[in-house]
PDB file of C-alpha atoms in Angstrom:
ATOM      1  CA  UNK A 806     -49.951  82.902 -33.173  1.00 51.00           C
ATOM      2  CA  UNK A 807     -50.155  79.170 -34.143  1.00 58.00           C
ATOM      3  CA  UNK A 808     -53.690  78.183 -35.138  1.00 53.00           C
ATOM      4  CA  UNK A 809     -54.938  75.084 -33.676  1.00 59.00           C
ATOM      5  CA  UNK A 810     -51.835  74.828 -31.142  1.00 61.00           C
ATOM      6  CA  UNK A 811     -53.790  72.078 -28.918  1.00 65.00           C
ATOM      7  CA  UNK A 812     -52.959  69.363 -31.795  1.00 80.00           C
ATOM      8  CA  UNK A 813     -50.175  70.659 -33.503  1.00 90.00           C
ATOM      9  CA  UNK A 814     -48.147  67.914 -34.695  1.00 93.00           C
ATOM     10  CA  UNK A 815     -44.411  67.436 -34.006  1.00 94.00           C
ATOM     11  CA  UNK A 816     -43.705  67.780 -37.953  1.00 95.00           C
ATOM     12  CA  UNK A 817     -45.664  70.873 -37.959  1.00 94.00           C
ATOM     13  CA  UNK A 818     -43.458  71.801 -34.811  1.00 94.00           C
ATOM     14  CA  UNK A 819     -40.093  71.168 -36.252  1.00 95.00           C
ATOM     15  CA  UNK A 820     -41.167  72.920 -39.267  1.00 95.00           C
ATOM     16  CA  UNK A 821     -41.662  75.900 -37.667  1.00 94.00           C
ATOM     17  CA  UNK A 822     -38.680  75.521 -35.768  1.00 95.00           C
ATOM     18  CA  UNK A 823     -36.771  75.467 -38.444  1.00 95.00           C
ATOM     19  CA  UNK A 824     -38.140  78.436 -39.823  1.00 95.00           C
ATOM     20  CA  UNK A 825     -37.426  80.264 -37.029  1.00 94.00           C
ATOM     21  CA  UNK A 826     -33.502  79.155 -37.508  1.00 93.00           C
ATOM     22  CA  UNK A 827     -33.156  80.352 -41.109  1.00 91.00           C
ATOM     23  CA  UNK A 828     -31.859  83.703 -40.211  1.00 90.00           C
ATOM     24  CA  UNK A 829     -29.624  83.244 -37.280  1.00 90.00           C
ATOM     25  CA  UNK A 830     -28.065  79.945 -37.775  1.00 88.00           C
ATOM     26  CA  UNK A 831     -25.273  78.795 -40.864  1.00 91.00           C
ATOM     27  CA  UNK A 832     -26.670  77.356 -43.959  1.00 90.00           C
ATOM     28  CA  UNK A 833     -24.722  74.214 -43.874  1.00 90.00           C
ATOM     29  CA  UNK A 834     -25.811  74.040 -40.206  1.00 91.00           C
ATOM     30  CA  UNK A 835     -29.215  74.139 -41.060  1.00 92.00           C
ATOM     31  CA  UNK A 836     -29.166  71.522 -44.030  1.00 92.00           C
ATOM     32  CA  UNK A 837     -27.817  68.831 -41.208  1.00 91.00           C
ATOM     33  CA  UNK A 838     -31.053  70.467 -38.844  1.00 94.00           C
ATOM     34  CA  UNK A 839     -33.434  69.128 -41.865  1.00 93.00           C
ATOM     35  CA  UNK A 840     -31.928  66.518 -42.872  1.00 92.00           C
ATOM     36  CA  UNK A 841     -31.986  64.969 -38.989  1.00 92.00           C
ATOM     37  CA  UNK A 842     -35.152  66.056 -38.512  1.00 93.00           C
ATOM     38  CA  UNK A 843     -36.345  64.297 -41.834  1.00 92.00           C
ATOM     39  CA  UNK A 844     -34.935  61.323 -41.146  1.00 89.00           C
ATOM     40  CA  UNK A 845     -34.915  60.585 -37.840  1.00 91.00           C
ATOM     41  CA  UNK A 846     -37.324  63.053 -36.035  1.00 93.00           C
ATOM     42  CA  UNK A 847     -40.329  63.728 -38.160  1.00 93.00           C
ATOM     43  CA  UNK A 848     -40.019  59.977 -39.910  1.00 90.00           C
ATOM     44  CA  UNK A 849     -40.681  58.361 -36.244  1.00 90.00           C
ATOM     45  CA  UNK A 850     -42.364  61.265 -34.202  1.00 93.00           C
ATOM     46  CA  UNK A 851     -43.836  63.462 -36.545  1.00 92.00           C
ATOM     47  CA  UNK A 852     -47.898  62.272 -36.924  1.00 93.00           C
ATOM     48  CA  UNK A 853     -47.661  62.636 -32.645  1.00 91.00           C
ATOM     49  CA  UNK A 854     -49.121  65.603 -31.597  1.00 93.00           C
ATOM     50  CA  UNK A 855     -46.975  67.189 -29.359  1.00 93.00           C
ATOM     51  CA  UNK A 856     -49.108  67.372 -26.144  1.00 90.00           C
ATOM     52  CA  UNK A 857     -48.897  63.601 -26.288  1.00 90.00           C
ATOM     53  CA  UNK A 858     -45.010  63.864 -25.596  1.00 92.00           C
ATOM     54  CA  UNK A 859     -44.081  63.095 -22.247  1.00 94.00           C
ATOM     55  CA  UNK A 860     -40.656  61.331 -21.253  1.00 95.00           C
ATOM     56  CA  UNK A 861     -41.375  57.655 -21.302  1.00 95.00           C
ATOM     57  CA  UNK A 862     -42.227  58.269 -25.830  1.00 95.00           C
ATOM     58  CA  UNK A 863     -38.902  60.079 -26.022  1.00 96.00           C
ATOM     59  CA  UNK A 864     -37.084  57.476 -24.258  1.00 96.00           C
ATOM     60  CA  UNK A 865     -38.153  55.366 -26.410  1.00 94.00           C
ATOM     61  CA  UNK A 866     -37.443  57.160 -29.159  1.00 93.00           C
ATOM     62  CA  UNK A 867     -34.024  57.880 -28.152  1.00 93.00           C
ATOM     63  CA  UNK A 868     -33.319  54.084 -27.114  1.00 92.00           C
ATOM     64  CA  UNK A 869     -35.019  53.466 -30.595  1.00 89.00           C
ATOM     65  CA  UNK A 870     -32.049  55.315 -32.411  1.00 88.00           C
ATOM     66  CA  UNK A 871     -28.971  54.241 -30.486  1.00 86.00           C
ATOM     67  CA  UNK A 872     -30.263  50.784 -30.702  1.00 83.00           C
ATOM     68  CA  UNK A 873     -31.563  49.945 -34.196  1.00 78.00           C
ATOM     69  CA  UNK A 874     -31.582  53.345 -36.964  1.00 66.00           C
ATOM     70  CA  UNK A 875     -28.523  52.051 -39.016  1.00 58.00           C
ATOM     71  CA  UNK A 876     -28.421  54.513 -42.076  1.00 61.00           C
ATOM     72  CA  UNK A 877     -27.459  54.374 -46.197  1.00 54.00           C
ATOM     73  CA  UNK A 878     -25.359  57.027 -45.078  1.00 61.00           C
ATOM     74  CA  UNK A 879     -23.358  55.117 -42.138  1.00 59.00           C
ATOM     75  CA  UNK A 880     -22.723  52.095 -43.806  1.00 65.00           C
ATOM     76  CA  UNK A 881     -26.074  50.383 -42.447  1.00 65.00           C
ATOM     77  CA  UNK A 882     -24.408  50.494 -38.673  1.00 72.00           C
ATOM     78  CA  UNK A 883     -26.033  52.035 -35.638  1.00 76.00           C
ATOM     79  CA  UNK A 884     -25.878  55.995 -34.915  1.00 82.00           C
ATOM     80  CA  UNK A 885     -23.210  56.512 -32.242  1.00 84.00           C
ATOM     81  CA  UNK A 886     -23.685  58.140 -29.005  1.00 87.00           C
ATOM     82  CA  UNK A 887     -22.850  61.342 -30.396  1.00 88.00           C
ATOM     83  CA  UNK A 888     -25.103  61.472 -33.386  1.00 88.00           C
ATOM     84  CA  UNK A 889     -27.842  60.476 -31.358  1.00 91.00           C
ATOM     85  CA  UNK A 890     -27.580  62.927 -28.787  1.00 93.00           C
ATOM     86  CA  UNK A 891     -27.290  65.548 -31.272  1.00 93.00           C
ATOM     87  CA  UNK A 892     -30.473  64.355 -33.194  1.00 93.00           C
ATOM     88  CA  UNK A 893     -32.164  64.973 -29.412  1.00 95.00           C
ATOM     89  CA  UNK A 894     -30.652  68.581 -29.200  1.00 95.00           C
ATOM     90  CA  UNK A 895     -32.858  69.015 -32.065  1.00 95.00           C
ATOM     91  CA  UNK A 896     -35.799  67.652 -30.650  1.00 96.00           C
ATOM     92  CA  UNK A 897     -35.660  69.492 -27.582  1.00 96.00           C
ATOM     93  CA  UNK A 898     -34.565  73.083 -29.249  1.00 95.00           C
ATOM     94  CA  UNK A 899     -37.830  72.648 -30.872  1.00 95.00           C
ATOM     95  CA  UNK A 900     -40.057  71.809 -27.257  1.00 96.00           C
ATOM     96  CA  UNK A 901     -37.997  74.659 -26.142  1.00 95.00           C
ATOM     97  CA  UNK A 902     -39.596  76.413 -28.859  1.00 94.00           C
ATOM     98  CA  UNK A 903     -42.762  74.975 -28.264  1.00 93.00           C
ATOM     99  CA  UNK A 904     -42.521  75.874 -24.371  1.00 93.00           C
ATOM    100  CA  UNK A 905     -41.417  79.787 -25.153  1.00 93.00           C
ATOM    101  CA  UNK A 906     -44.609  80.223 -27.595  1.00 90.00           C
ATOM    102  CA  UNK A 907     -46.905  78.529 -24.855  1.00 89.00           C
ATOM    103  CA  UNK A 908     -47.935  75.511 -27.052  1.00 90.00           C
ATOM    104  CA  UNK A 909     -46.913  73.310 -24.262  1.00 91.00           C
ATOM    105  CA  UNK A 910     -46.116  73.807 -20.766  1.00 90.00           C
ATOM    106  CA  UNK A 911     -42.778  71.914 -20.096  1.00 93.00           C
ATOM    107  CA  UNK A 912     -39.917  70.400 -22.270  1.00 95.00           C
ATOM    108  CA  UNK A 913     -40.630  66.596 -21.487  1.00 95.00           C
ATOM    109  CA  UNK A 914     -36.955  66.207 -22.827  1.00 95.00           C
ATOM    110  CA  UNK A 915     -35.695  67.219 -19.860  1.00 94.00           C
ATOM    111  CA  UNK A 916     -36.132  64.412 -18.058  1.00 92.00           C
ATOM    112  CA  UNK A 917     -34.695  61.802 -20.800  1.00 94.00           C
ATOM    113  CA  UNK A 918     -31.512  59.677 -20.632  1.00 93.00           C
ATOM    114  CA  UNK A 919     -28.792  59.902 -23.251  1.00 92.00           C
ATOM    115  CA  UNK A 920     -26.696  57.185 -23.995  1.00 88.00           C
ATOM    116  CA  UNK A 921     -23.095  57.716 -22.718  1.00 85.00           C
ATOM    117  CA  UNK A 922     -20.631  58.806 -25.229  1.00 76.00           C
ATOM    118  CA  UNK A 923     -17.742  56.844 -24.857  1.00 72.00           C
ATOM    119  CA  UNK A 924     -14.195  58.273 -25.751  1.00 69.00           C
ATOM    120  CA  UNK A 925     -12.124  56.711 -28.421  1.00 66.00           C
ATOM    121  CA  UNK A 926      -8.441  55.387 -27.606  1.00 63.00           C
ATOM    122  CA  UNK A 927      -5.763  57.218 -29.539  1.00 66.00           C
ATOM    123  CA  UNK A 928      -2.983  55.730 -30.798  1.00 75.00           C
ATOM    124  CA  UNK A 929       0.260  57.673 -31.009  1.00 79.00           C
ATOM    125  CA  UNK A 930       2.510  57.438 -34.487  1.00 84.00           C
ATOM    126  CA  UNK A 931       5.388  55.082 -34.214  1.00 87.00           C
ATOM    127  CA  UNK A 932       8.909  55.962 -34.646  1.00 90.00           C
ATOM    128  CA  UNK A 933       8.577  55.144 -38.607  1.00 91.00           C
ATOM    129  CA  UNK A 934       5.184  56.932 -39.159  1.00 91.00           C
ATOM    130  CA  UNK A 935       6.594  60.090 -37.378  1.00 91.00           C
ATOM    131  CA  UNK A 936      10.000  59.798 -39.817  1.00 93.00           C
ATOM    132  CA  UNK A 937       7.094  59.351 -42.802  1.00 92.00           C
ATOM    133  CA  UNK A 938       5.580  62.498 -41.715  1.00 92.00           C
ATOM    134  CA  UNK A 939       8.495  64.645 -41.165  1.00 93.00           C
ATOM    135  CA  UNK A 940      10.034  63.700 -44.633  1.00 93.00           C
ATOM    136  CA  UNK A 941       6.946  64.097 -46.091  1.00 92.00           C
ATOM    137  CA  UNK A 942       6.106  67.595 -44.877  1.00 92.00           C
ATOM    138  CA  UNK A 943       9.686  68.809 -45.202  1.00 93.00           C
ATOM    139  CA  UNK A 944       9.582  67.744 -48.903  1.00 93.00           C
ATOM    140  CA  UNK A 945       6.898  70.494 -49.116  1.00 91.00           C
ATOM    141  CA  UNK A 946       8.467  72.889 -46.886  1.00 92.00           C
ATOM    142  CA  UNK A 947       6.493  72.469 -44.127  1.00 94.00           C
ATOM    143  CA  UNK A 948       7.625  72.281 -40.815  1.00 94.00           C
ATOM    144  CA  UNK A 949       6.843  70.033 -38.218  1.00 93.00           C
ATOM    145  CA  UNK A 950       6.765  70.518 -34.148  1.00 93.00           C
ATOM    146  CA  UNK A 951       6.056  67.679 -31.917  1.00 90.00           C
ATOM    147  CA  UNK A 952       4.035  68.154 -28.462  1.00 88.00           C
ATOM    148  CA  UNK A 953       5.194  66.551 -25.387  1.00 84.00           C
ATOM    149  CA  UNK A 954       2.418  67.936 -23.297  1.00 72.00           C
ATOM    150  CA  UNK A 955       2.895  66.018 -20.623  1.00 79.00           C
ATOM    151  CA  UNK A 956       4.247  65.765 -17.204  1.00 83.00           C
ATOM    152  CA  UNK A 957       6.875  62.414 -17.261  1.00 85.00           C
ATOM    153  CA  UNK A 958       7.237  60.295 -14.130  1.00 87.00           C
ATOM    154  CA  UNK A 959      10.891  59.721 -13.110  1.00 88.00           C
ATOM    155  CA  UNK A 960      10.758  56.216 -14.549  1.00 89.00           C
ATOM    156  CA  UNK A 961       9.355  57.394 -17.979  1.00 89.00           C
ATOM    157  CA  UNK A 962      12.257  59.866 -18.450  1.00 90.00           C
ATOM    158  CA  UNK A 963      14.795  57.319 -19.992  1.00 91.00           C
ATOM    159  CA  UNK A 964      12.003  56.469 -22.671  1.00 91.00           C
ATOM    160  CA  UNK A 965      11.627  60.625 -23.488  1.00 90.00           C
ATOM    161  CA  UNK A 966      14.956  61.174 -23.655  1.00 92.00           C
ATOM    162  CA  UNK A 967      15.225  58.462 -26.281  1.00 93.00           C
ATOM    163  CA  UNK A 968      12.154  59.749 -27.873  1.00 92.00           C
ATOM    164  CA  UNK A 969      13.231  63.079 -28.445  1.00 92.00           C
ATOM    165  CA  UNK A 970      16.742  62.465 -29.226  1.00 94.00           C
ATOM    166  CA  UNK A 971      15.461  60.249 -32.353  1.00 94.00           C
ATOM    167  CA  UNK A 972      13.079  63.561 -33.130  1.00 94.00           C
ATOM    168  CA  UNK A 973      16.153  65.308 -33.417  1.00 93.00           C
ATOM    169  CA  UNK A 974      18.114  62.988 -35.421  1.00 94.00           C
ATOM    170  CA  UNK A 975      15.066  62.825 -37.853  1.00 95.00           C
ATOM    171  CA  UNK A 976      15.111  66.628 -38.285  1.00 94.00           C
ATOM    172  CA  UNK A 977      11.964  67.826 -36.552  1.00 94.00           C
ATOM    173  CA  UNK A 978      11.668  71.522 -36.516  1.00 94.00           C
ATOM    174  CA  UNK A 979      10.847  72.189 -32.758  1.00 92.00           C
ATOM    175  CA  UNK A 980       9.595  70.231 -29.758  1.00 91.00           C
ATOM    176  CA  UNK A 981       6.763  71.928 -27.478  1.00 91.00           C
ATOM    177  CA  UNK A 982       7.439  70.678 -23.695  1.00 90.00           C
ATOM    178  CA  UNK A 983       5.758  71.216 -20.935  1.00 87.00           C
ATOM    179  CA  UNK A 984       7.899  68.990 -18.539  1.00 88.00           C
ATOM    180  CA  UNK A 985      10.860  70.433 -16.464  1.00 89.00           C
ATOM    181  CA  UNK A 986      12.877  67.705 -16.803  1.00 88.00           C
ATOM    182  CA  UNK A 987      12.402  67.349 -19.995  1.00 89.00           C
ATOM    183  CA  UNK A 988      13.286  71.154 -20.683  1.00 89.00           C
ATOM    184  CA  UNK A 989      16.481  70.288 -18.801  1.00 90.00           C
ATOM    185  CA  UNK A 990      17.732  67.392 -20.870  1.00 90.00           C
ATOM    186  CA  UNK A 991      16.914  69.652 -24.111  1.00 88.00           C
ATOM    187  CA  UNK A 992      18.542  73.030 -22.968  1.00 89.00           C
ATOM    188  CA  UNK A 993      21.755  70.401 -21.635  1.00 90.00           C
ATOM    189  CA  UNK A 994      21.844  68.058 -25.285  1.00 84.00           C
TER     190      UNK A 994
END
């Protein structure tokens, strides 16, 4: 159905590609599709035609992004591991496209390296910021329920009884436990 499917282009790809998205796939959804494919795809990739993909290019490409694309829109600082990986999943959708209307043979994404996403510390509130948020939401008559989703080791449990006798004392509305002992010290106090 594509004429002249030998040299297609990849911007000719991902346009199509897209097309094929704009009834099954959310409108806000699709705006991020072309605007990733604009800027990062089709910008670097898209004069290629895609028989001339193989792994080794979109390595490169993919190293290319993670290592030097910083953006107007990210304050001029590289893509994270995340943003790239999802500017692939576009790439590859579209060779997967490609592959299921026989334009190429394989998906030479497959065999490409992502970089590794790594996971961000999280820092719990303090004992003031917690006090800050339950005044603040009770002020609007919203209640507030702490998790203590975790099991405690026997030399933590002096430090969570502490904790959630100063949740009391601060008026939280409910505390979600998961630990027995813990359970035990709130059904006792």
């Amino acid at each position: 159905t594509f004429a002249d499917a030998h040299n297609m282009s990849v911007e000719t790809l991902m346009s199509a590609w897209l097309k094929s998205k704009e009834f099954d796939t959310k409108q806000t959804t699709l705006i991020r599709y072309r605007e990733q494919t604009e800027w990062y795809i089709t910008s670097k990739l898209g004069k290629y035609p895609i028989n001339y993909l193989n792994p080794a290019v979109i390595q490169d490409w993919v190293n290319e992004l993670h290592k030097n694309s910083p953006t107007k829109k990210n304050g001029g600082k590289p893509l994270s591991a995340k943003t790239v990986r999802n500017i692939f999943l576009n790439l590859k959708a579209a060779l997967d496209y490609a592959v299921d209307n026989d334009l190429i043979s394989r998906n030479p994404c497959n065999k490409v390296n992502l970089p590794r996403q790594t996971k961000q510390e999280v820092e719990a509130f303090n004992n003031e910021e917690i006090k800050n948020v339950v005044d603040y939401a009770h002020l609007r008559g919203v209640k507030i329920y702490v998790t203590m989703n975790t099991i405690v080791f026997d030399k933590e449990l002096e430090d969570a009884y502490k904790q959630i006798d100063y949740l009391y004392k601060i008026g939280v509305d409910g505390i979600i436990i998961q630990d027995l002992a813990i359970f035990n010290y709130v059904v006792r106090n």
